[in-house]
Structures are given as structure tokens and as C-alpha cells.
mmCIF file of C-alpha atoms and ligand atoms in Angstrom:
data_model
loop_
_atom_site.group_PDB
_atom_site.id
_atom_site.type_symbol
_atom_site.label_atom_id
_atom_site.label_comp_id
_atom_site.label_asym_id
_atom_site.label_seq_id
_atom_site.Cartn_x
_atom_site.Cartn_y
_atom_site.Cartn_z
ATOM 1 C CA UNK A 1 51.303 143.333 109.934
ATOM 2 C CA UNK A 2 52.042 139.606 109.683
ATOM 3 C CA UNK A 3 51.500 139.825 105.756
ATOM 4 C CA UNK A 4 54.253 142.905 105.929
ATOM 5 C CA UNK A 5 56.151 140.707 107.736
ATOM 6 C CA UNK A 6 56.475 137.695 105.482
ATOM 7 C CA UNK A 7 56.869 140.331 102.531
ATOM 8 C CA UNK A 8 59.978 142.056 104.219
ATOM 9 C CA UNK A 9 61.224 138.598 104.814
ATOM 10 C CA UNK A 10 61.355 137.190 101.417
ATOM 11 C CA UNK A 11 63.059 140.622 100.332
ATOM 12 C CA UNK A 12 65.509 140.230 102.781
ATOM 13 C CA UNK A 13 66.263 136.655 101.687
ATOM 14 C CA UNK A 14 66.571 138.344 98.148
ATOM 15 C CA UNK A 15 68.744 140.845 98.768
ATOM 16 C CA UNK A 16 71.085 138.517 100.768
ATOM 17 C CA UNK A 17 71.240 136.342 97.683
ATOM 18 C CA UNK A 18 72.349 139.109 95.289
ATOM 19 C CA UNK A 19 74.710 140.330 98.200
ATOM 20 C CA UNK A 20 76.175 137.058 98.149
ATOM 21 C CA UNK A 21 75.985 136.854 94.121
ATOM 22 C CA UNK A 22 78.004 139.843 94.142
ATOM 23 C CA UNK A 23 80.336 139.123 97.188
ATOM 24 C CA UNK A 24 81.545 136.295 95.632
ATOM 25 C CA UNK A 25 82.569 134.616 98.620
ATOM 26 C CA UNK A 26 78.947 133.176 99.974
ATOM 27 C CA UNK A 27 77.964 132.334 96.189
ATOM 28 C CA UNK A 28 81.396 130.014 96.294
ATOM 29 C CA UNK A 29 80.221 128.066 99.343
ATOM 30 C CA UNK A 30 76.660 127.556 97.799
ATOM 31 C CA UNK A 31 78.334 125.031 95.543
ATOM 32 C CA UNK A 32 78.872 122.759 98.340
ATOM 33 C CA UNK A 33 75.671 123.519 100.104
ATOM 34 C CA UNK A 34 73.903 123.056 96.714
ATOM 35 C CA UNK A 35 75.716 119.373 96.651
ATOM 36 C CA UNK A 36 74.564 118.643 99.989
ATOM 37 C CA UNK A 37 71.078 119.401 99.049
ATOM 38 C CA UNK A 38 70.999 117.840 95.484
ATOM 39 C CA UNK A 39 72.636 114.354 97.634
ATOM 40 C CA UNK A 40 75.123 113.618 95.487
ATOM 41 C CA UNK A 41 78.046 115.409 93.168
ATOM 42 C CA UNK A 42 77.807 114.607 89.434
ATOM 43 C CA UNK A 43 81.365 113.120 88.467
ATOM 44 C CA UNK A 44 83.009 112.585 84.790
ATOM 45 C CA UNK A 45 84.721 109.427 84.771
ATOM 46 C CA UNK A 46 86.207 107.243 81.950
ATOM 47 C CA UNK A 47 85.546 103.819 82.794
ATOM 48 C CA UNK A 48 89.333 102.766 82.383
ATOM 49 C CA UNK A 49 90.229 100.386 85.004
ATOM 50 C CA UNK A 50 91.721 100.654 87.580
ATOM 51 C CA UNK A 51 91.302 104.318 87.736
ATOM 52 C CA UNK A 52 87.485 104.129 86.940
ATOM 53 C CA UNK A 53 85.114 101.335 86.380
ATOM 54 C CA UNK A 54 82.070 101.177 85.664
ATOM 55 C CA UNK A 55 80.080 97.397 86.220
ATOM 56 C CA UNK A 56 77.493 95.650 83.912
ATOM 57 C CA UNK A 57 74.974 96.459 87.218
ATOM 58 C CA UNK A 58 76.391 99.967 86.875
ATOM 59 C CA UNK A 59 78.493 99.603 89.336
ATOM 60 C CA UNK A 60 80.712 102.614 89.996
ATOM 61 C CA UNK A 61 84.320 101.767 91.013
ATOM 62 C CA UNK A 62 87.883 102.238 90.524
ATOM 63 C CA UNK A 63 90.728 104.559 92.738
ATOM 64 C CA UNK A 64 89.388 107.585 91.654
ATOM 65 C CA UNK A 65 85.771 107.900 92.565
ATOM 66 C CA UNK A 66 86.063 105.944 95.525
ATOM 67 C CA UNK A 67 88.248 108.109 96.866
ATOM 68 C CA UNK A 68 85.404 111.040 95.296
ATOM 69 C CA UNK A 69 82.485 108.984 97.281
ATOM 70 C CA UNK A 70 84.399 109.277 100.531
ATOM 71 C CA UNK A 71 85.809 112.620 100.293
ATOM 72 C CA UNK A 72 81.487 113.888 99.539
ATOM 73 C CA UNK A 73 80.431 111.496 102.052
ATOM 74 C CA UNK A 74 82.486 113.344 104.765
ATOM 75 C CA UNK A 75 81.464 116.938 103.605
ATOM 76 C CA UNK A 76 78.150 115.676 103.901
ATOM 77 C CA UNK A 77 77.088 115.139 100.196
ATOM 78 C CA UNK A 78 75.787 111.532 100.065
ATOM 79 C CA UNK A 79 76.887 109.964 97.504
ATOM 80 C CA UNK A 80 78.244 110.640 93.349
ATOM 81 C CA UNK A 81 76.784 109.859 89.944
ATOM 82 C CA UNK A 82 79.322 109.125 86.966
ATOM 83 C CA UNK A 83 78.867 110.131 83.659
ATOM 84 C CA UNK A 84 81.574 108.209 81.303
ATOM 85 C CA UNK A 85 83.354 110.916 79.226
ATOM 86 C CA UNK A 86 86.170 111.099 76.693
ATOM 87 C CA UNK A 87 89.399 112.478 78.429
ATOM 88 C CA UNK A 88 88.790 114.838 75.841
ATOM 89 C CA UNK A 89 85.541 116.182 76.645
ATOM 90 C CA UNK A 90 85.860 116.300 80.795
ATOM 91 C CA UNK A 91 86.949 119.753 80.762
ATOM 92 C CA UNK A 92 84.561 121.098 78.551
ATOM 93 C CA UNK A 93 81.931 119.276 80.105
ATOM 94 C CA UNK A 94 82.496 120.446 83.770
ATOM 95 C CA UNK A 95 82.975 124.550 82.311
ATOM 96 C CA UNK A 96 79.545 123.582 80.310
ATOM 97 C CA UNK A 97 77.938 122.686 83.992
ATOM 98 C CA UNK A 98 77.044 118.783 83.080
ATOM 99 C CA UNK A 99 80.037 117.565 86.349
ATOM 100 C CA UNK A 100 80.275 118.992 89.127
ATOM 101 C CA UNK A 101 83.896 117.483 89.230
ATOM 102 C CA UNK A 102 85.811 115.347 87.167
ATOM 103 C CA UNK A 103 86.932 112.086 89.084
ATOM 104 C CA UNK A 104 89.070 109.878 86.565
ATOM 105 C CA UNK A 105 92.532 110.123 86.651
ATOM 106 C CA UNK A 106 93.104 113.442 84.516
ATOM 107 C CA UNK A 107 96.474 114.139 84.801
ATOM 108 C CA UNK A 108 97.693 117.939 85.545
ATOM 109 C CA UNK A 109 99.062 119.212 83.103
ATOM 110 C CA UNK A 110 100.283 123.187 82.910
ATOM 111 C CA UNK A 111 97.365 123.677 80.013
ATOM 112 C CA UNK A 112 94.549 121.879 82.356
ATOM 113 C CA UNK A 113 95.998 123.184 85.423
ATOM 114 C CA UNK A 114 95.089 126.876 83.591
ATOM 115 C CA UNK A 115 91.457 125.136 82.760
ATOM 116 C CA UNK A 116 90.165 124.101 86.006
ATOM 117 C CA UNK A 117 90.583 123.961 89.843
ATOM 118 C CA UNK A 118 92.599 121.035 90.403
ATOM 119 C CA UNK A 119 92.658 119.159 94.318
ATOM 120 C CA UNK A 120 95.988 118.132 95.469
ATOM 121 C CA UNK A 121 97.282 114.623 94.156
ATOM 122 C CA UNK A 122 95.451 111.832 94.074
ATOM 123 C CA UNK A 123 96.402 108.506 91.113
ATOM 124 C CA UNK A 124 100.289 108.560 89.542
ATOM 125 C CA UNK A 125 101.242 106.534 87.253
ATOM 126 C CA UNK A 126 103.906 106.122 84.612
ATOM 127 C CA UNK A 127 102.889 105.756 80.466
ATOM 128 C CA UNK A 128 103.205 102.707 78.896
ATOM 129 C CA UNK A 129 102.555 101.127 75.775
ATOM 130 C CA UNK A 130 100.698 97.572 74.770
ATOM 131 C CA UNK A 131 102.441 96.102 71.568
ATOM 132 C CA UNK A 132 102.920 92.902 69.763
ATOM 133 C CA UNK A 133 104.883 89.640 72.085
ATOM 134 C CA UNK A 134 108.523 90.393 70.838
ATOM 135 C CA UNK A 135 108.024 94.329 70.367
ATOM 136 C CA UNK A 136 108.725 93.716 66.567
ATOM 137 C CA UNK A 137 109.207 96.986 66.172
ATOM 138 C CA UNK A 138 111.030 97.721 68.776
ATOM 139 C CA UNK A 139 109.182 100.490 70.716
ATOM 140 C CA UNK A 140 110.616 101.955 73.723
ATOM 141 C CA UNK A 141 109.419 105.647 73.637
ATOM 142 C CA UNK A 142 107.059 107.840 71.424
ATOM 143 C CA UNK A 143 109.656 109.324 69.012
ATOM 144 C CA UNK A 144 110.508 105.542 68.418
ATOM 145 C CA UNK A 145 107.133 105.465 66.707
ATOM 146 C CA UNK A 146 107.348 108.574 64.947
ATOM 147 C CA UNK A 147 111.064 107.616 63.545
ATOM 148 C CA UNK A 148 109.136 104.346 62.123
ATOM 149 C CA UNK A 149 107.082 106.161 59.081
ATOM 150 C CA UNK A 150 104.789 103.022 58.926
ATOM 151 C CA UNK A 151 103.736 102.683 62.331
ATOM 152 C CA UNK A 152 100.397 103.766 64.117
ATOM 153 C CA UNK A 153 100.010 103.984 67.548
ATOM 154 C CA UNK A 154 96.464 103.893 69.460
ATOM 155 C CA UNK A 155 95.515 106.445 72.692
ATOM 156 C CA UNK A 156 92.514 108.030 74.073
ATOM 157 C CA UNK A 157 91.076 110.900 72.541
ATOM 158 C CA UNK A 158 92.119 114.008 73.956
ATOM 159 C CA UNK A 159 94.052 112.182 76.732
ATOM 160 C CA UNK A 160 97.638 112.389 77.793
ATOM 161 C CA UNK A 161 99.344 109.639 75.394
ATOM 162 C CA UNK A 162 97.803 111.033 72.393
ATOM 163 C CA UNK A 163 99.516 114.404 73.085
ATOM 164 C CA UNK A 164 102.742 113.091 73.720
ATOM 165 C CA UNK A 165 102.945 110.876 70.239
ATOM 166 C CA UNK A 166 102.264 114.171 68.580
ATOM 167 C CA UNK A 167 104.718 116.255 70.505
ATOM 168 C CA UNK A 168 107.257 113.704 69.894
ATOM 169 C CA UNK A 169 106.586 114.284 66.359
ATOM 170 C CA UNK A 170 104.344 111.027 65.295
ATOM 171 C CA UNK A 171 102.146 112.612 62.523
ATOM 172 C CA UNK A 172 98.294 113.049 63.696
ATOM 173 C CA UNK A 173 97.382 110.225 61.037
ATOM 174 C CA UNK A 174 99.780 107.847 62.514
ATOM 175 C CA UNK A 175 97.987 108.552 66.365
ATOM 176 C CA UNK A 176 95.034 107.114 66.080
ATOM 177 C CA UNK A 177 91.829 107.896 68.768
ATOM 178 C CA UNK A 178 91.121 105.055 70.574
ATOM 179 C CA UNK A 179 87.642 105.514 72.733
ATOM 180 C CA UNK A 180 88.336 102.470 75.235
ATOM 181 C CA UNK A 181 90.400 100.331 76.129
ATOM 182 C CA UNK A 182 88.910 96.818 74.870
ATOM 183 C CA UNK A 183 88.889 98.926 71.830
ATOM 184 C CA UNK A 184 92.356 99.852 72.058
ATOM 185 C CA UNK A 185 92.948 96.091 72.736
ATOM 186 C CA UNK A 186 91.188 94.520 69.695
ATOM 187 C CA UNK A 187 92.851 97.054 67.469
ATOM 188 C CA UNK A 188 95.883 95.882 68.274
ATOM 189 C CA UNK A 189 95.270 92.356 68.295
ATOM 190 C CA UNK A 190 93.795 92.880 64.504
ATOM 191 C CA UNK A 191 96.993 94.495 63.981
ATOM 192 C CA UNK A 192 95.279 97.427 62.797
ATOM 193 C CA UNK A 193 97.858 99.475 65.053
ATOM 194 C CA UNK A 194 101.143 98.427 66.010
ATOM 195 C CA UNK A 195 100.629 99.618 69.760
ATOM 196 C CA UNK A 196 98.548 101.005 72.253
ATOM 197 C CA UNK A 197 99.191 103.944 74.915
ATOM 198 C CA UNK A 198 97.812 104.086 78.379
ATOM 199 C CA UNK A 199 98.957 104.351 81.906
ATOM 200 C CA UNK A 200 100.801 101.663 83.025
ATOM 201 C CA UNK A 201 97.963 100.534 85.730
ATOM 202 C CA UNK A 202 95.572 100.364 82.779
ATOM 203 C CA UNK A 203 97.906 98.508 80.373
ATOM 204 C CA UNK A 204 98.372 95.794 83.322
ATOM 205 C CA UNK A 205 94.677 95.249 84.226
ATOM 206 C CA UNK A 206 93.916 95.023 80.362
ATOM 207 C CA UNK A 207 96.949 92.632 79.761
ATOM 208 C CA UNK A 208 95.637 91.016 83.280
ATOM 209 C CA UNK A 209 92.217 90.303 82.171
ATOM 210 C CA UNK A 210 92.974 89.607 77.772
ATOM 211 C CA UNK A 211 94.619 86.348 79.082
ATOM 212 C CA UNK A 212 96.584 86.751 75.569
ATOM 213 C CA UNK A 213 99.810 85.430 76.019
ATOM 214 C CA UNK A 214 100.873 87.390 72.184
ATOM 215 C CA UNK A 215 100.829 90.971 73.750
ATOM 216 C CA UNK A 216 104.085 92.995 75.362
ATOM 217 C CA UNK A 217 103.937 95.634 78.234
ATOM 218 C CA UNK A 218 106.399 98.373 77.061
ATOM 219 C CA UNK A 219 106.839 100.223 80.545
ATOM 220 C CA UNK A 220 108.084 102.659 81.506
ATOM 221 C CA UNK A 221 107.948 104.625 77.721
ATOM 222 C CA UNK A 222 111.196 106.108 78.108
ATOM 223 C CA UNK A 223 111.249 110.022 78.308
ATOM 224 C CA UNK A 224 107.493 110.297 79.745
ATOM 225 C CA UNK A 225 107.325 112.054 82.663
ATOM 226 C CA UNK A 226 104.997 110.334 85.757
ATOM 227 C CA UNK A 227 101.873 111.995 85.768
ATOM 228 C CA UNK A 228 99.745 112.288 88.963
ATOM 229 C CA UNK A 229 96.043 113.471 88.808
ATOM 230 C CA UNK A 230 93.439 115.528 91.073
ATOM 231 C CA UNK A 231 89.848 115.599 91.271
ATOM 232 C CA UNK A 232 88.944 118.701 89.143
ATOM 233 C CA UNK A 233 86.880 121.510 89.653
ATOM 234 C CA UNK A 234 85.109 124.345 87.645
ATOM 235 C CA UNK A 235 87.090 127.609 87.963
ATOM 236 C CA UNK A 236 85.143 129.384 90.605
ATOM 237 C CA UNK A 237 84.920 126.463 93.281
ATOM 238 C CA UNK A 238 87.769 127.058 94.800
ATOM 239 C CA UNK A 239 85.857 127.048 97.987
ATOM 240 C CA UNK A 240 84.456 123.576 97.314
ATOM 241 C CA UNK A 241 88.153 122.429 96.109
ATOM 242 C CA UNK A 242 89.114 123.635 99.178
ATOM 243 C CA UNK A 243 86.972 121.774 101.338
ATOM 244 C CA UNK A 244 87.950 118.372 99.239
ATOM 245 C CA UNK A 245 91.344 119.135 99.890
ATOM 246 C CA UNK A 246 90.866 119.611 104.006
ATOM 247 C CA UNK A 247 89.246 115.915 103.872
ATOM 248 C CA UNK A 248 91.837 114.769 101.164
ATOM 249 C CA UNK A 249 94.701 115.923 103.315
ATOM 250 C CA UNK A 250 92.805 114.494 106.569
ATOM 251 C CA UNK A 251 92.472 111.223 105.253
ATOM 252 C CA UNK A 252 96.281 111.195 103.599
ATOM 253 C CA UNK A 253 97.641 111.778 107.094
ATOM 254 C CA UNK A 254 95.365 108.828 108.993
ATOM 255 C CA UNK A 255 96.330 106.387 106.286
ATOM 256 C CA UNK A 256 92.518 106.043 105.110
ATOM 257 C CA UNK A 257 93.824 107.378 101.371
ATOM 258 C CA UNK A 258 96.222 104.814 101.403
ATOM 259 C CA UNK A 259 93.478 101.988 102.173
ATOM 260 C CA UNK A 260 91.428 103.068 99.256
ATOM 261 C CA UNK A 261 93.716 103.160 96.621
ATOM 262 C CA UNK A 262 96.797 101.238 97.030
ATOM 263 C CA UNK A 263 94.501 97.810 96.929
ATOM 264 C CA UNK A 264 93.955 98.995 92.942
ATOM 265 C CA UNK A 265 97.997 99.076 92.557
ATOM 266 C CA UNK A 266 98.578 102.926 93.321
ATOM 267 C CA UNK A 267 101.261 104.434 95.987
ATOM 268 C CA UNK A 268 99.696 106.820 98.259
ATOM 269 C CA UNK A 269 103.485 108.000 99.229
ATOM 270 C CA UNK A 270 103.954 108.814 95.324
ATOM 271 C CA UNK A 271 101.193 111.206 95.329
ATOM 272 C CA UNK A 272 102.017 112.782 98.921
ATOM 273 C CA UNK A 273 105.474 113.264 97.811
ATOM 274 C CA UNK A 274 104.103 115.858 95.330
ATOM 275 C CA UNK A 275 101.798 118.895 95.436
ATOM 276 C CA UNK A 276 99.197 120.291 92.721
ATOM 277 C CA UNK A 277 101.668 123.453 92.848
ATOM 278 C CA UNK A 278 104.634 121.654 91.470
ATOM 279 C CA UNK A 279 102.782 119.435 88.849
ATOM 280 C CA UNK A 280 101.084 122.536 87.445
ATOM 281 C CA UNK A 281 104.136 124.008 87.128
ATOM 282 C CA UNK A 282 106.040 121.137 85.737
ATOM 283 C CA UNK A 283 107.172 121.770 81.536
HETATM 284 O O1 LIG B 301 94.832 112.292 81.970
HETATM 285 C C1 LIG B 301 94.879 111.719 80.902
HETATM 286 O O2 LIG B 301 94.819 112.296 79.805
HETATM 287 C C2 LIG B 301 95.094 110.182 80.929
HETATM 288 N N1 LIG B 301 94.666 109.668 82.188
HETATM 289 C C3 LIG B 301 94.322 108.375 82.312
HETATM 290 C C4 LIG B 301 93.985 107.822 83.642
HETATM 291 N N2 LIG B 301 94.211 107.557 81.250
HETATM 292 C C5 LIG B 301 94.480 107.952 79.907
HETATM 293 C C6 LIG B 301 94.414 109.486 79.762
HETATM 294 O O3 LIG B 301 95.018 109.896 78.520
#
């Protein structure tokens, strides 16, 4: 009888797992049981201070996966381990299964917004550009550079500023893929391009720590819009979005949000003055 027993029991257990397979609803909460279990969420970061850092003891720090590490720690997932990705790659890599969320500043944008399952605001920040003491050429937005038919203009590959020096018509040979910022900072001391796009937080804690007293902060580029991110999510964990968002939103009222990420330069009252619904939405 016992034997029967155990038998009927482990088809039970089966069927409830292709009940909840097919309901949908169960199969979404596994993701944040599954986290709880594994003890810790797998997040894509890019190692661009301050949004994301990453130490020489491998360290991980910066806004956006503190905020990550706290946000887990309350939904009782113990900790997160980074993975440094191209801005380019994060979305592919969290469809492909190798994040469980992206944590690094990834500003929602309409196309991205279509690509994942964004939380509610997080970092904002304004663009801005690193050139040359004296701005020789006399930068103060994108289509500035792509009116100057010699000039070349550095930004992170797939990431925000390369898209707007192409949209505002810079030719993709004059925008050139920069995979970090030291990188993006050598380049431009070389003089191997005549500037070098980034968030304005970024551009200041690079200028902050170059100690270079021949480099310009260009800021804000005139006509960029302020871009806030969100942690992101694979389409189809809503439920675990969800359940970051309760904790975000928590945290955002008792001032805790505020404590994390305002000591790396952001404004916790720019991204509660704003909602994933209007940013996705935003041309
Ligand atoms: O979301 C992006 O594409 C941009 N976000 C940051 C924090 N840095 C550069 C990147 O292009």
C-alpha cells in the first residue's frame, strides 16, 4: 500500500507541475521561488561607475545592484552575482537565460520597453559628453558632431549615446564603439576621437578619478532627453517584476531608496517623479 502510496504521490506532484506549466500563473511565481532556492539572482551589469562597479577583489558595487542586493535580500533571495555585459548584449543575454535580471542602468527606451519587463524607475541621469579642455570643436549636442564631417565621437556599444549620434545623423563610421570607459578615456586623450558619450554621473566619476586637468564635461548635450532606468526582466516574469516592484515601492516611500543611491550622486525624487508607464511611452 505504502509503495502505492509514494507512487500516487510523485504523480500527483507531476501533474501539479504540468498544471502549473500550463496555468501559467504558478510557473510565473516559480521564478522567484527558483531564486530563493538557487540563493542568489544572476545580474548583467556593466561595470561603469557609479551605476555599476565592479572591484579588483571583485567587489560588486555601484547604485544599481545595490539597490538589486536589497530588493532580493527582502524577497528572500540572498544575495546577486554580476556578469559584466555590453549594453548591447544585456537584452539578448537575459531572453537567452544567462541573467536573471539586468541591474546596470539600462535606460527605457520604447524599443527595450517592448523587449523586456522593466521595474519602475530606479538611476536618471542626463547625457553628456567628455571632450578636449576648450571644446575645440565646439560640441554642445550630437548633430553638432554630425554637422562636423571630420569628427568621431566614442559611446558604448549598443548603449544609449551611440543611438542618439546616429539618429542625429553622425555617420556609423564617425560613432565609434567604445567597450569601457577607461577605454573611452584613453581614446580621447590619444585624440583618436574628438569626444566621448556617457551619462553625466559616469563622465564626472571618470573626469573625477583621470585627475587630467586637459579634458571638458559637455553637460547637459543639448536636445537629449533624461533617461531613467529599471531593473529588467525576461518577458514572462512579470510576477517576479512584480514582487521587485512591491519592495522597490516599499523602500521609495521609507526613504531606504534614497539612502542607497543618492550617496553615488543620483535623486531618488527624479526617479519617483516618473513611472515605467510614461518612460516606455516617451518618443
Ligand atoms: O542604457 C544605456 O544604454 C546607457 N546606460 C548607461 C548607464 N550607460 C551608458 C549606456 O549607453
Amino acid at each position: 500500500m505504502k509503495k502505492l502510496g509514494v507512487l500516487a504521490g510523485v504523480a500527483g506532484l507531476a501533474l501539479a507541475a504540468v498544471l502549473a506549466a500550463s496555468t501559467g500563473g504558478s510557473a510565473d511565481d516559480s521564478k522567484l521561488e527558483q531564486l530563493k532556492a538557487q540563493g542568489f539572482a544572476r545580474v548583467a551589469i556593466a561595470n561603469e561607475p557609479p551605476y555599476t562597479a565592479v572591484a579588483a577583489d571583485g567587489k560588486v558595487s555601484g547604485a544599481a545592484p545595490d539597490v538589486a542586493r536589497e530588493i532580493f535580500k527582502r524577497l528572500g533571495v540572498g544575495d546577486i552575482v554580476a556578469s559584466i555585459s555590453e549594453y548591447g548584449a544585456m537584452i539578448p543575454g537575459l531572453q537567452a537565460g544567462r541573467f536573471d535580471v539586468v541591474t546596470a542602468g539600462l535606460f527605457m527606451k520604447p524599443e527595450r520597453c517592448a523587449a523586456v519587463a522593466y521595474s519602475e524607475p530606479v538611476l536618471c541621469d542626463a547625457e553628456a559628453m567628455l571632450v578636449k579642455k576648450g571644446n575645440p570643436k565646439g560640441f554642445k549636442s550630437y548633430e553638432d558632431v554630425a554637422k562636423d564631417t571630420s569628427a568621431t565621437i566614442g559611446a558604448p556599444g549598443g548603449g544609449t549615446e551611440e543611438k542618439l549620434a546616429l539618429n542625429a545623423g553622425v555617420p556609423r563610421e564617425r560613432v565609434i564603439v567604445v567597450p569601457d570607459g577607461q577605454s573611452g578615456l584613453k581614446m580621447l586623450q590619444d585624440g583618436r576621437i574628438d569626444a566621448y558619450s556617457l551619462p553625466v554621473l559616469s563622465i564626472n566619476d571618470l573626469v573625477k578619478k583621470a585627475n587630467d586637468p586637459n579634458l571638458e564635461v559637455i553637460a547637459p548635450v543639448q536636445g537629449a532627453p533624461v533617461y531613467c532606468d529599471g531593473a529588467a526582466f525576461k518577458k514572462g516574469d512579470e510576477a517576479l517584476r512584480d514582487a521587485y516592484d512591491v519592495e522597490l515601492a516599499k523602500m521609495k516611500k521609507s526613504g531606504e531608496f534614497a539612502k542607497i543611491i543618492e550617496p553615488y550622486g543620483f535623486s531618488a525624487a527624479a526617479a519617483m517623479s516618473t513611472t515605467r508607464d510614461k518612460l516606455c511611452a516617451a518618443k
